XYZ file of C-alpha atoms in Angstrom:
410
model
C -0.129 0.210 0.125
C 1.027 3.657 -0.605
C 0.871 5.830 2.147
C 0.976 9.377 1.800
C 3.133 11.316 4.322
C 1.366 14.715 5.575
C 3.697 17.583 4.479
C 4.581 20.108 7.492
C 3.340 23.474 6.800
C 5.609 26.077 5.999
C 6.361 28.827 8.404
C 5.613 32.715 7.930
C 8.257 34.673 9.881
C 8.932 38.388 10.243
C 11.700 38.258 7.400
C 8.914 37.071 4.806
C 6.918 40.045 5.708
C 9.840 42.591 5.813
C 10.950 41.107 2.069
C 7.201 41.639 1.033
C 7.126 45.362 2.397
C 10.627 46.179 0.173
C 8.734 44.247 -2.688
C 5.772 46.046 -2.402
C 7.378 49.561 -2.471
C 5.879 51.828 -5.218
C 3.512 49.109 -5.757
C 0.746 49.416 -2.823
C 0.134 52.399 -0.909
C 0.855 53.060 2.738
C -2.712 53.902 3.499
C -3.851 56.630 6.100
C -4.406 56.257 9.612
C -7.730 58.013 10.590
C -8.999 58.816 14.309
C -12.238 58.194 15.077
C -13.658 60.409 18.021
C -16.991 58.686 18.200
C -15.258 55.449 18.687
C -12.831 56.728 21.128
C -15.658 58.147 23.075
C -17.527 54.834 23.334
C -14.404 52.617 24.391
C -12.638 55.315 26.648
C -9.342 54.801 24.426
C -7.958 56.338 21.149
C -8.999 54.551 18.237
C -7.668 54.688 14.875
C -8.923 53.315 11.555
C -6.238 51.773 9.185
C -7.913 52.683 5.735
C -7.082 49.604 3.233
C -10.589 50.510 1.652
C -8.192 53.353 0.159
C -5.580 50.803 -1.155
C -5.309 50.291 -4.968
C -8.258 48.068 -6.097
C -9.988 49.025 -2.976
C -8.604 46.475 -0.519
C -5.468 44.995 1.181
C -5.658 41.904 -1.362
C -3.301 43.556 -3.980
C -0.421 43.143 -1.303
C -0.719 39.342 -1.112
C -1.310 38.589 -4.459
C 1.743 41.054 -5.919
C 4.244 39.336 -3.415
C 2.858 35.589 -4.791
C 3.042 36.556 -8.385
C 6.235 38.086 -8.114
C 7.731 35.164 -6.620
C 6.869 32.789 -9.403
C 9.538 31.218 -11.641
C 9.924 32.407 -15.184
C 8.366 29.376 -16.592
C 5.485 29.624 -14.152
C 4.692 33.130 -15.302
C 4.816 32.033 -18.842
C 1.937 29.655 -17.835
C -0.133 32.555 -16.625
C -1.921 32.414 -13.366
C -5.797 31.614 -12.376
C -7.953 32.604 -9.201
C -11.434 32.363 -7.981
C -13.073 35.294 -6.215
C -16.184 36.974 -5.674
C -14.436 40.591 -6.048
C -11.441 41.671 -3.836
C -9.133 38.836 -4.448
C -10.005 38.906 -8.169
C -9.110 42.554 -8.524
C -5.812 42.241 -6.490
C -4.767 39.363 -8.882
C -5.627 41.022 -11.921
C -3.879 44.283 -11.219
C -0.897 42.345 -9.834
C -0.496 40.294 -12.897
C -1.019 43.241 -15.316
C 1.871 45.080 -13.607
C 4.200 41.965 -13.683
C 3.246 41.133 -17.392
C 1.613 38.060 -16.524
C -1.623 36.876 -18.220
C -4.447 36.064 -15.653
C -7.656 34.259 -15.696
C -10.257 34.837 -12.994
C -13.131 32.609 -12.369
C -16.094 34.658 -10.711
C -19.669 33.343 -9.329
C -22.306 34.093 -11.723
C -23.933 36.482 -8.861
C -20.797 38.667 -8.615
C -21.690 42.022 -8.577
C -21.465 43.740 -11.871
C -19.085 46.549 -10.662
C -16.613 44.043 -9.372
C -16.815 42.052 -12.450
C -16.032 45.240 -14.760
C -13.218 46.428 -12.553
C -11.351 42.862 -12.744
C -11.896 43.091 -16.707
C -10.194 46.618 -16.508
C -7.452 45.798 -14.483
C -6.414 43.195 -17.428
C -7.948 39.792 -16.354
C -9.957 37.460 -18.648
C -13.139 36.983 -16.501
C -14.871 33.422 -16.360
C -18.354 33.310 -14.746
C -18.796 29.904 -13.071
C -20.999 28.580 -10.404
C -23.717 30.105 -7.875
C -21.424 29.771 -4.822
C -17.614 30.582 -4.490
C -16.936 26.827 -3.784
C -18.202 25.954 -7.338
C -16.253 28.848 -8.650
C -13.177 27.681 -6.787
C -13.506 24.186 -7.968
C -13.744 25.335 -11.523
C -10.429 27.437 -11.319
C -8.509 24.778 -9.795
C -9.593 22.317 -12.666
C -8.520 24.900 -15.182
C -5.019 25.027 -13.395
C -4.668 21.433 -13.743
C -5.781 21.253 -17.209
C -3.903 24.465 -18.427
C -0.521 24.330 -16.112
C -1.904 27.991 -15.084
C -0.470 28.757 -11.422
C -3.514 28.841 -8.793
C -3.329 31.880 -6.748
C -4.987 30.933 -3.376
C -6.715 34.003 -1.761
C -5.173 33.233 1.495
C -3.743 29.783 2.140
C -0.108 30.570 0.894
C 3.113 31.659 2.467
C 3.536 34.423 0.133
C -0.113 35.666 0.355
C 0.415 35.881 4.025
C 3.589 37.605 4.250
C 2.191 40.338 1.613
C -0.930 40.918 4.052
C 1.508 41.171 6.788
C 2.713 44.200 5.525
C -0.456 45.982 6.981
C 0.729 45.260 10.536
C 4.282 46.675 9.753
C 2.721 49.947 8.694
C 0.322 50.018 11.737
C 3.488 49.694 14.279
C 5.141 52.472 12.322
C 1.943 54.843 12.022
C 0.730 54.241 15.656
C 3.911 52.902 17.562
C 1.783 53.447 20.874
C -0.978 50.869 19.819
C -2.413 48.461 22.403
C -4.977 46.446 20.476
C -5.386 45.641 16.757
C -8.762 44.637 15.296
C -8.985 42.919 11.943
C -11.435 40.954 10.135
C -11.171 37.208 9.443
C -12.547 35.223 6.518
C -10.143 32.608 5.489
C -7.462 34.218 7.759
C -4.725 35.441 5.666
C -4.947 39.240 6.642
C -5.108 38.522 10.468
C -2.382 35.742 10.263
C -0.106 38.155 8.261
C -0.684 40.812 10.595
C -0.309 38.642 13.719
C 3.039 37.224 12.488
C 4.480 40.902 12.033
C 3.150 42.635 14.948
C 3.589 39.581 17.517
C 7.227 39.625 16.486
C 7.971 43.069 17.195
C 5.452 44.012 20.051
C 4.282 40.669 21.438
C 2.480 42.974 24.172
C 0.272 44.036 21.344
C -3.329 42.357 21.428
C -4.310 41.058 18.225
C -7.982 40.223 17.896
C -10.099 38.923 14.805
C -13.560 39.381 14.034
C -15.822 37.235 12.018
C -19.533 37.635 11.173
C -21.598 35.437 13.269
C -23.372 33.664 10.520
C -19.977 32.545 9.010
C -17.725 32.138 11.918
C -15.711 29.045 11.204
C -12.754 29.847 13.548
C -14.379 30.056 16.795
C -15.562 25.845 16.276
C -11.980 25.314 14.661
C -10.014 26.629 17.263
C -12.083 24.455 19.874
C -11.517 21.505 17.781
C -7.731 22.413 17.539
C -8.281 21.837 13.646
C -10.053 23.653 10.698
C -13.638 22.851 10.702
C -16.114 23.581 7.796
C -19.618 25.194 8.499
C -22.642 24.548 6.245
C -24.015 27.077 4.584
C -22.496 30.560 5.935
C -24.838 33.307 5.665
C -23.598 37.091 5.914
C -23.697 40.124 4.113
C -20.020 40.452 4.523
C -19.109 38.391 1.273
C -15.459 39.403 1.758
C -15.445 37.201 4.992
C -17.936 34.780 4.105
C -15.753 31.626 4.052
C -17.020 28.219 5.184
C -13.417 26.786 6.392
C -10.011 28.198 7.597
C -7.017 27.960 5.741
C -4.672 25.268 6.874
C -1.756 27.772 7.188
C -3.623 30.616 8.491
C -5.318 28.831 10.968
C -1.883 27.163 12.364
C -0.792 30.845 12.777
C -4.100 32.314 14.202
C -4.217 29.548 16.572
C -0.676 30.251 17.844
C -0.637 34.031 17.838
C -4.065 35.607 17.881
C -5.286 36.908 21.318
C -9.001 36.203 20.598
C -11.815 35.713 17.697
C -14.989 37.638 18.304
C -18.010 37.517 16.184
C -20.419 40.351 15.189
C -24.341 40.166 14.046
C -25.550 41.504 10.854
C -27.272 44.519 12.603
C -23.622 45.616 14.149
C -22.176 45.258 10.534
C -24.923 47.359 8.865
C -24.660 49.930 11.828
C -20.739 49.831 11.753
C -21.093 50.817 7.765
C -23.249 53.493 8.377
C -21.280 55.232 10.959
C -18.134 54.864 8.829
C -19.997 56.769 6.196
C -21.928 59.398 8.418
C -19.166 59.939 10.986
C -15.581 59.054 9.131
C -16.962 59.798 5.552
C -15.622 56.486 4.361
C -17.083 54.025 2.072
C -16.385 50.622 3.593
C -17.676 47.229 2.592
C -19.619 45.160 5.424
C -16.213 42.589 5.715
C -13.997 45.599 5.847
C -16.127 47.283 8.690
C -16.387 44.208 10.852
C -13.530 45.645 13.336
C -15.987 48.683 13.911
C -18.799 46.434 14.592
C -16.922 44.669 17.237
C -16.222 48.267 18.804
C -19.949 49.113 18.476
C -20.826 45.910 20.081
C -18.380 45.417 22.939
C -16.771 48.781 23.482
C -16.120 47.802 27.076
C -13.303 45.164 25.984
C -11.031 47.818 24.278
C -10.277 50.369 26.929
C -6.526 49.436 27.521
C -4.924 51.658 25.212
C -4.927 52.855 21.849
C -6.898 50.689 19.169
C -6.521 50.378 15.405
C -9.446 48.927 13.457
C -8.376 47.702 9.964
C -10.859 48.579 7.243
C -9.752 45.990 4.959
C -11.956 47.023 1.875
C -14.404 49.252 0.212
C -15.601 47.443 -2.859
C -19.510 47.421 -2.290
C -22.162 46.960 -4.956
C -24.311 50.204 -4.706
C -27.451 48.112 -4.757
C -26.241 46.225 -1.566
C -25.007 49.704 -0.156
C -28.631 51.089 -0.563
C -29.936 47.889 1.196
C -27.480 47.975 4.063
C -27.954 51.686 4.228
C -31.950 51.358 4.889
C -31.085 48.180 7.459
C -28.765 50.177 9.331
C -30.885 53.150 9.603
C -33.975 51.156 10.858
C -31.706 49.565 13.161
C -30.397 52.960 14.780
C -34.185 53.987 14.879
C -33.868 56.143 11.873
C -37.116 54.598 10.370
C -40.365 53.941 11.620
C -43.217 52.026 9.984
C -46.667 52.480 11.362
C -49.954 51.035 10.589
C -53.273 52.668 11.769
C -57.035 53.001 11.120
C -58.797 56.355 10.229
C -62.252 57.360 9.412
C -62.655 57.165 5.512
C -63.690 60.879 5.115
C -62.403 63.572 3.143
C -59.269 65.340 4.978
C -58.804 62.511 7.410
C -55.262 62.000 5.616
C -54.365 65.537 5.859
C -55.415 65.720 9.475
C -53.047 62.609 10.195
C -50.376 64.130 7.974
C -50.652 67.329 9.912
C -50.032 65.678 13.227
C -46.808 64.128 11.901
C -45.783 67.458 10.452
C -45.813 68.942 13.901
C -43.415 66.337 15.421
C -41.105 66.864 12.363
C -41.273 63.277 10.867
C -40.744 63.072 7.288
C -43.195 60.665 5.603
C -41.383 58.619 2.846
C -44.382 56.388 1.576
C -48.120 56.065 2.313
C -50.529 53.354 1.429
C -54.184 52.910 1.808
C -55.998 49.514 2.511
C -59.934 49.831 2.238
C -60.789 45.906 1.231
C -59.617 44.051 4.467
C -62.777 42.630 5.706
C -61.600 43.372 9.289
C -62.201 46.988 8.699
C -65.460 48.772 9.584
C -67.828 50.287 6.926
C -66.417 53.675 7.210
C -62.846 52.830 8.159
C -59.606 52.760 5.860
C -56.323 51.246 7.080
C -53.094 53.748 6.426
C -49.652 52.297 6.432
C -46.807 54.896 6.717
C -43.027 54.767 6.518
C -41.345 57.634 8.307
C -37.725 58.923 8.510
C -37.246 59.674 12.041
C -34.192 61.394 13.929
C -33.984 58.338 16.388
C -35.406 56.049 19.087
C -36.759 59.184 21.277
C -38.128 60.716 18.123
C -39.967 57.597 17.295
C -41.549 57.626 20.826
C -42.224 61.084 20.421
C -44.043 60.488 17.016
C -46.220 57.383 18.549
C -47.400 59.653 21.796
C -48.347 62.407 19.520
C -50.455 59.947 17.460
C -52.107 58.349 20.520
C -52.695 62.001 21.777
C -54.770 62.981 18.791
C -57.146 59.851 19.033
C -55.256 57.562 16.435
C -55.423 53.918 17.175
C -51.870 52.542 16.048
C -52.253 48.826 14.839
C -48.373 48.208 14.511
């Protein structure tokens, strides 16, 4: 019988990350570090935002992709590269390949947002749409690599990828040397692993915390089990960290070096995205603002000194942004939906709207129901969607309607 001997996982060390930093000089941007007064007031510690959403291609992914492709042998470059991604990794591979003169093919799921598909093509890749979910797309890309000899560029499970992403950690230490805690989102784990390698080698006292969406949190059960565990049907709006199984190499590093992994809800993600837009004037995708969601959810955990939250990407489909903004505003008490019954007489609606006008509630939508058999002969049901100023204003609107004699059904 033939026995396959498991190969030991490669190590990623500080020298790898420093080498990647030299390689990326003049290629990737040293992204800005912005302070957040609002988050600082919540935590009681200075909070800084590491703006990888302003990186070339809109995310940190260019760093790892460039280092990986630049390290290929001449014959490998000649064969071209292939990748599978719903967006950020696709764009990173496409641009890195173009800069290095390497042919690239990128497989994307059929439902990938059109702006991400267009951007990947504009960066020079040949895009092939395949599969409804990323797992199917990944299988197609790997089959293509085996068939054509193209080099498969994994989004997170490779030493060069992790070293490239780790340059974010080096920049954080240079820009905020007094940092005590770094928060970073986790999907497959490449970014968190790279940041941990760099930071823990130079500053073992700095706390590095990973953040996952609760609906796609494969790391907590994997860390408890001691090995990567797959979760069925990961479900989150944060597609950038919607990964069902940790990468083998990132998992090993994260298990050894990360101090904690926290999970955040969909409401927290949408509220964080809204906060980044309103307070920081930054467009950040749901995966990218997961560290901010962690700060909003449990601010008391981060009061021990300066905090850096890595905003890992800003590539968001405008249609998804519109839905998330509505969700975030509703979660923040900025929308109010009401259903009430009024007498079906001329002027009744005008009277109702007059009450709302007096309390400064902006009416977004009004609908009438006259055919419900539960209504009285002279009744009409009115459903209102209002824009409000927050929970207190919502309560004021409800009190005013009750005071004017209206019976609110919902």
